[in-house]
């Protein structure tokens, strides 16, 4: 797959403006979202859907799960920063979350 290019400037700002559930990470060029589910079963079902979508796109989240909380960080390691691949995955994640009423 072609190397992803880092998003910068107005393109980056516009992409983030369309992802209100996400915020820029403090220490890195990445975006993050915390999701709180009803219970662990819901959280893990959601993670399964994200995992399959991530594998299909060959673009993977950094994430951390405790009980019903899932913290997700998206960045593109190949680009050393945020790329369109992260934006695309964030939108898929938001759509999955919406299916869980989040
Ligand atoms: C070889 C493979 O395409 C790369 O290692 C992919 C896999 N998944 C990835 N996921 C993320 N988040 N960033 C990457 O740069 C990346 N690269």
GROMACS .gro file of N, CA and C and ligand atoms in nm:
model
  323
    1UNK      N    1   0.085  -0.121   0.000
    1UNK     CA    2   0.000   0.000   0.000
    1UNK      C    3   0.088   0.125   0.000
    2UNK      N    4   0.042   0.229  -0.067
    2UNK     CA    5   0.120   0.353  -0.074
    2UNK      C    6   0.136   0.414   0.066
    3UNK      N    7   0.249   0.475   0.087
    3UNK     CA    8   0.276   0.543   0.214
    3UNK      C    9   0.175   0.655   0.234
    4UNK      N   10   0.114   0.660   0.353
    4UNK     CA   11   0.017   0.765   0.383
    4UNK      C   12   0.091   0.895   0.411
    5UNK      N   13   0.032   1.004   0.367
    5UNK     CA   14   0.093   1.136   0.392
    5UNK      C   15   0.032   1.201   0.514
    6UNK      N   16   0.115   1.267   0.588
    6UNK     CA   17   0.071   1.339   0.707
    6UNK      C   18  -0.027   1.449   0.669
    7UNK      N   19  -0.134   1.460   0.747
    7UNK     CA   20  -0.230   1.569   0.727
    7UNK      C   21  -0.178   1.693   0.800
    8UNK      N   22  -0.182   1.805   0.731
    8UNK     CA   23  -0.135   1.930   0.794
    8UNK      C   24  -0.229   2.045   0.758
    9UNK      N   25  -0.215   2.153   0.828
    9UNK     CA   26  -0.281   2.279   0.794
    9UNK      C   27  -0.431   2.272   0.786
   10UNK      N   28  -0.487   2.334   0.682
   10UNK     CA   29  -0.632   2.347   0.670
   10UNK      C   30  -0.699   2.212   0.649
   11UNK      N   31  -0.632   2.122   0.578
   11UNK     CA   32  -0.690   1.989   0.554
   11UNK      C   33  -0.705   1.914   0.686
   12UNK      N   34  -0.604   1.927   0.771
   12UNK     CA   35  -0.609   1.863   0.903
   12UNK      C   36  -0.720   1.924   0.987
   13UNK      N   37  -0.727   2.056   0.989
   13UNK     CA   38  -0.830   2.126   1.067
   13UNK      C   39  -0.970   2.087   1.021
   14UNK      N   40  -0.991   2.081   0.890
   14UNK     CA   41  -1.123   2.048   0.836
   14UNK      C   42  -1.161   1.906   0.873
   15UNK      N   43  -1.066   1.814   0.866
   15UNK     CA   44  -1.093   1.674   0.899
   15UNK      C   45  -1.132   1.662   1.047
   16UNK      N   46  -1.060   1.731   1.133
   16UNK     CA   47  -1.088   1.722   1.277
   16UNK      C   48  -1.220   1.788   1.312
   17UNK      N   49  -1.256   1.892   1.240
   17UNK     CA   50  -1.383   1.961   1.266
   17UNK      C   51  -1.502   1.869   1.241
   18UNK      N   52  -1.484   1.767   1.155
   18UNK     CA   53  -1.590   1.672   1.125
   18UNK      C   54  -1.590   1.553   1.220
   19UNK      N   55  -1.501   1.556   1.319
   19UNK     CA   56  -1.492   1.447   1.417
   19UNK      C   57  -1.504   1.504   1.559
   20UNK      N   58  -1.622   1.553   1.596
   20UNK     CA   59  -1.637   1.621   1.726
   20UNK      C   60  -1.614   1.530   1.847
   21UNK      N   61  -1.623   1.398   1.829
   21UNK     CA   62  -1.599   1.308   1.943
   21UNK      C   63  -1.450   1.288   1.970
   22UNK      N   64  -1.367   1.338   1.880
   22UNK     CA   65  -1.222   1.315   1.890
   22UNK      C   66  -1.151   1.444   1.925
   23UNK      N   67  -1.041   1.428   1.998
   23UNK     CA   68  -0.958   1.545   2.028
   23UNK      C   69  -0.813   1.514   1.991
   24UNK      N   70  -0.739   1.619   1.966
   24UNK     CA   71  -0.597   1.601   1.937
   24UNK      C   72  -0.527   1.554   2.064
   25UNK      N   73  -0.438   1.457   2.049
   25UNK     CA   74  -0.360   1.410   2.164
   25UNK      C   75  -0.262   1.519   2.206
   26UNK      N   76  -0.226   1.516   2.333
   26UNK     CA   77  -0.140   1.623   2.387
   26UNK      C   78   0.004   1.611   2.339
   27UNK      N   79   0.060   1.491   2.350
   27UNK     CA   80   0.205   1.478   2.331
   27UNK      C   81   0.247   1.430   2.193
   28UNK      N   82   0.146   1.394   2.109
   28UNK     CA   83   0.181   1.334   1.980
   28UNK      C   84   0.086   1.381   1.873
   29UNK      N   85   0.124   1.360   1.749
   29UNK     CA   86   0.037   1.394   1.637
   29UNK      C   87  -0.060   1.278   1.616
   30UNK      N   88  -0.168   1.281   1.694
   30UNK     CA   89  -0.264   1.172   1.698
   30UNK      C   90  -0.398   1.226   1.745
   31UNK      N   91  -0.503   1.148   1.726
   31UNK     CA   92  -0.634   1.184   1.782
   31UNK      C   93  -0.677   1.074   1.877
   32UNK      N   94  -0.763   1.111   1.972
   32UNK     CA   95  -0.806   1.013   2.072
   32UNK      C   96  -0.953   1.032   2.106
   33UNK      N   97  -1.014   0.920   2.144
   33UNK     CA   98  -1.153   0.921   2.189
   33UNK      C   99  -1.169   0.818   2.300
   34UNK      N  100  -1.244   0.852   2.402
   34UNK     CA  101  -1.281   0.757   2.509
   34UNK      C  102  -1.427   0.717   2.489
   35UNK      N  103  -1.453   0.588   2.492
   35UNK     CA  104  -1.590   0.537   2.481
   35UNK      C  105  -1.625   0.461   2.607
   36UNK      N  106  -1.741   0.489   2.661
   36UNK     CA  107  -1.788   0.420   2.782
   36UNK      C  108  -1.915   0.343   2.746
   37UNK      N  109  -1.906   0.211   2.753
   37UNK     CA  110  -2.017   0.124   2.716
   37UNK      C  111  -2.099   0.085   2.839
   38UNK      N  112  -2.204   0.007   2.814
   38UNK     CA  113  -2.290  -0.035   2.925
   38UNK      C  114  -2.217  -0.137   3.014
   39UNK      N  115  -2.138  -0.222   2.950
   39UNK     CA  116  -2.067  -0.326   3.025
   39UNK      C  117  -1.952  -0.379   2.939
   40UNK      N  118  -1.878  -0.472   2.992
   40UNK     CA  119  -1.763  -0.527   2.919
   40UNK      C  120  -1.803  -0.599   2.791
   41UNK      N  121  -1.916  -0.667   2.796
   41UNK     CA  122  -1.961  -0.741   2.678
   41UNK      C  123  -1.984  -0.648   2.559
   42UNK      N  124  -2.047  -0.534   2.585
   42UNK     CA  125  -2.070  -0.435   2.480
   42UNK      C  126  -1.937  -0.376   2.431
   43UNK      N  127  -1.850  -0.346   2.525
   43UNK     CA  128  -1.720  -0.289   2.488
   43UNK      C  129  -1.642  -0.386   2.400
   44UNK      N  130  -1.643  -0.512   2.436
   44UNK     CA  131  -1.564  -0.609   2.360
   44UNK      C  132  -1.628  -0.641   2.226
   45UNK      N  133  -1.761  -0.641   2.220
   45UNK     CA  134  -1.829  -0.659   2.091
   45UNK      C  135  -1.791  -0.546   1.995
   46UNK      N  136  -1.792  -0.425   2.047
   46UNK     CA  137  -1.749  -0.309   1.968
   46UNK      C  138  -1.604  -0.326   1.921
   47UNK      N  139  -1.517  -0.368   2.011
   47UNK     CA  140  -1.375  -0.384   1.975
   47UNK      C  141  -1.358  -0.490   1.866
   48UNK      N  142  -1.441  -0.593   1.869
   48UNK     CA  143  -1.433  -0.695   1.766
   48UNK      C  144  -1.466  -0.637   1.629
   49UNK      N  145  -1.568  -0.553   1.625
   49UNK     CA  146  -1.604  -0.490   1.497
   49UNK      C  147  -1.494  -0.398   1.448
   50UNK      N  148  -1.437  -0.321   1.538
   50UNK     CA  149  -1.328  -0.231   1.501
   50UNK      C  150  -1.207  -0.312   1.452
   51UNK      N  151  -1.179  -0.421   1.523
   51UNK     CA  152  -1.062  -0.503   1.487
   51UNK      C  153  -1.075  -0.556   1.345
   52UNK      N  154  -1.194  -0.602   1.307
   52UNK     CA  155  -1.213  -0.657   1.172
   52UNK      C  156  -1.201  -0.548   1.067
   53UNK      N  157  -1.256  -0.429   1.096
   53UNK     CA  158  -1.246  -0.317   1.002
   53UNK      C  159  -1.101  -0.271   0.989
   54UNK      N  160  -1.030  -0.269   1.101
   54UNK     CA  161  -0.890  -0.227   1.101
   54UNK      C  162  -0.805  -0.324   1.019
   55UNK      N  163  -0.830  -0.451   1.038
   55UNK     CA  164  -0.753  -0.551   0.964
   55UNK      C  165  -0.782  -0.542   0.815
   56UNK      N  166  -0.909  -0.522   0.781
   56UNK     CA  167  -0.946  -0.510   0.638
   56UNK      C  168  -0.878  -0.390   0.574
   57UNK      N  169  -0.863  -0.281   0.649
   57UNK     CA  170  -0.801  -0.159   0.596
   57UNK      C  171  -0.650  -0.158   0.617
   58UNK      N  172  -0.598  -0.261   0.685
   58UNK     CA  173  -0.457  -0.265   0.723
   58UNK      C  174  -0.414  -0.135   0.792
   59UNK      N  175  -0.501  -0.089   0.881
   59UNK     CA  176  -0.469   0.030   0.961
   59UNK      C  177  -0.526   0.009   1.101
   60UNK      N  178  -0.441   0.013   1.200
   60UNK     CA  179  -0.476  -0.042   1.331
   60UNK      C  180  -0.474   0.064   1.442
   61UNK      N  181  -0.568   0.053   1.534
   61UNK     CA  182  -0.572   0.147   1.646
   61UNK      C  183  -0.472   0.111   1.755
   62UNK      N  184  -0.435   0.210   1.832
   62UNK     CA  185  -0.373   0.186   1.962
   62UNK      C  186  -0.489   0.201   2.060
   63UNK      N  187  -0.509   0.103   2.144
   63UNK     CA  188  -0.623   0.113   2.234
   63UNK      C  189  -0.599   0.042   2.365
   64UNK      N  190  -0.683   0.080   2.459
   64UNK     CA  191  -0.668   0.032   2.596
   64UNK      C  192  -0.808   0.010   2.651
   65UNK      N  193  -0.831  -0.108   2.704
   65UNK     CA  194  -0.963  -0.143   2.755
   65UNK      C  195  -0.956  -0.183   2.901
   66UNK      N  196  -1.039  -0.122   2.981
   66UNK     CA  197  -1.062  -0.167   3.118
   66UNK      C  198  -1.213  -0.175   3.137
   67UNK      N  199  -1.262  -0.296   3.162
   67UNK     CA  200  -1.405  -0.317   3.186
   67UNK      C  201  -1.486  -0.256   3.073
   68UNK      N  202  -1.562  -0.152   3.096
   68UNK     CA  203  -1.651  -0.100   2.991
   68UNK      C  204  -1.597   0.025   2.924
   69UNK      N  205  -1.473   0.060   2.954
   69UNK     CA  206  -1.410   0.178   2.894
   69UNK      C  207  -1.313   0.134   2.786
   70UNK      N  208  -1.319   0.201   2.670
   70UNK     CA  209  -1.222   0.178   2.564
   70UNK      C  210  -1.162   0.313   2.527
   71UNK      N  211  -1.031   0.327   2.546
   71UNK     CA  212  -0.958   0.447   2.505
   71UNK      C  213  -0.885   0.416   2.375
   72UNK      N  214  -0.908   0.499   2.274
   72UNK     CA  215  -0.849   0.474   2.142
   72UNK      C  216  -0.763   0.592   2.100
   73UNK      N  217  -0.645   0.561   2.049
   73UNK     CA  218  -0.555   0.661   1.989
   73UNK      C  219  -0.532   0.619   1.845
   74UNK      N  220  -0.548   0.715   1.755
   74UNK     CA  221  -0.523   0.688   1.613
   74UNK      C  222  -0.408   0.775   1.563
   75UNK      N  223  -0.311   0.711   1.503
   75UNK     CA  224  -0.201   0.782   1.437
   75UNK      C  225  -0.144   0.686   1.334
   76UNK      N  226  -0.069   0.740   1.240
   76UNK     CA  227  -0.013   0.657   1.133
   76UNK      C  228   0.136   0.643   1.155
   77UNK      N  229   0.177   0.525   1.195
   77UNK     CA  230   0.318   0.505   1.229
   77UNK      C  231   0.407   0.527   1.107
   78UNK      N  232   0.360   0.482   0.990
   78UNK     CA  233   0.439   0.496   0.867
   78UNK      C  234   0.462   0.643   0.831
   79UNK      N  235   0.368   0.731   0.872
   79UNK     CA  236   0.379   0.873   0.838
   79UNK      C  237   0.430   0.955   0.957
   80UNK      N  238   0.447   0.890   1.069
   80UNK     CA  239   0.488   0.959   1.192
   80UNK      C  240   0.393   1.074   1.225
   81UNK      N  241   0.263   1.049   1.209
   81UNK     CA  242   0.165   1.152   1.241
   81UNK      C  243   0.027   1.114   1.191
   82UNK      N  244  -0.061   1.211   1.196
   82UNK     CA  245  -0.200   1.189   1.157
   82UNK      C  246  -0.213   1.188   1.005
   83UNK      N  247  -0.288   1.090   0.952
   83UNK     CA  248  -0.311   1.084   0.807
   83UNK      C  249  -0.459   1.060   0.780
   84UNK      N  250  -0.494   1.063   0.654
   84UNK     CA  251  -0.633   1.037   0.615
   84UNK      C  252  -0.679   0.899   0.660
   85UNK      N  253  -0.585   0.804   0.672
   85UNK     CA  254  -0.622   0.670   0.718
   85UNK      C  255  -0.680   0.675   0.860
   86UNK      N  256  -0.625   0.762   0.941
   86UNK     CA  257  -0.678   0.777   1.078
   86UNK      C  258  -0.816   0.840   1.075
   87UNK      N  259  -0.834   0.938   0.988
   87UNK     CA  260  -0.964   1.003   0.976
   87UNK      C  261  -1.069   0.901   0.932
   88UNK      N  262  -1.035   0.820   0.832
   88UNK     CA  263  -1.128   0.719   0.782
   88UNK      C  264  -1.163   0.618   0.891
   89UNK      N  265  -1.063   0.574   0.966
   89UNK     CA  266  -1.089   0.477   1.074
   89UNK      C  267  -1.172   0.541   1.185
   90UNK      N  268  -1.146   0.667   1.215
   90UNK     CA  269  -1.224   0.736   1.319
   90UNK      C  270  -1.373   0.741   1.281
   91UNK      N  271  -1.401   0.767   1.153
   91UNK     CA  272  -1.541   0.771   1.110
   91UNK      C  273  -1.606   0.632   1.121
   92UNK      N  274  -1.531   0.528   1.087
   92UNK     CA  275  -1.585   0.391   1.102
   92UNK      C  276  -1.611   0.362   1.249
   93UNK      N  277  -1.519   0.401   1.334
   93UNK     CA  278  -1.534   0.379   1.478
   93UNK      C  279  -1.657   0.452   1.531
   94UNK      N  280  -1.677   0.575   1.486
   94UNK     CA  281  -1.795   0.652   1.529
   94UNK      C  282  -1.924   0.582   1.485
   95UNK      N  283  -1.922   0.526   1.364
   95UNK     CA  284  -2.042   0.457   1.314
   95UNK      C  285  -2.070   0.331   1.396
   96UNK      N  286  -1.965   0.256   1.429
   96UNK     CA  287  -1.984   0.138   1.514
   96UNK      C  288  -2.036   0.179   1.651
   97UNK      N  289  -1.975   0.283   1.707
   97UNK     CA  290  -2.018   0.330   1.841
   97UNK      C  291  -2.165   0.366   1.839
   98UNK      N  292  -2.207   0.432   1.732
   98UNK     CA  293  -2.348   0.473   1.721
   98UNK      C  294  -2.440   0.352   1.723
   99UNK      N  295  -2.394   0.241   1.665
   99UNK     CA  296  -2.473   0.116   1.669
   99UNK      C  297  -2.492   0.066   1.812
  100UNK      N  298  -2.401   0.105   1.900
  100UNK     CA  299  -2.411   0.066   2.041
  100UNK      C  300  -2.477   0.176   2.125
  101UNK      N  301  -2.533   0.276   2.057
  101UNK     CA  302  -2.601   0.384   2.127
  101UNK      C  303  -2.508   0.482   2.194
  102UNK      N  304  -2.385   0.488   2.147
  102UNK     CA  305  -2.284   0.579   2.207
  102UNK      C  306  -2.250   0.691   2.109
  103LIG     C1  307   0.286  -0.337   0.665
  103LIG     C2  308   0.158  -0.269   0.709
  103LIG     O1  309   0.087  -0.222   0.599
  103LIG     C3  310   0.188  -0.151   0.800
  103LIG     O2  311   0.271  -0.190   0.906
  103LIG     C4  312   0.061  -0.084   0.851
  103LIG     C5  313  -0.018  -0.169   0.947
  103LIG     N1  314  -0.107  -0.093   1.035
  103LIG     C6  315  -0.080   0.035   1.066
  103LIG     N2  316  -0.153   0.100   1.155
  103LIG     C7  317  -0.125   0.225   1.190
  103LIG     N3  318  -0.201   0.286   1.281
  103LIG     N4  319  -0.024   0.291   1.133
  103LIG     C8  320   0.054   0.235   1.042
  103LIG     O3  321   0.148   0.300   0.993
  103LIG     C9  322   0.026   0.102   1.003
  103LIG     N5  323   0.097   0.041   0.909
   0.00000   0.00000   0.00000
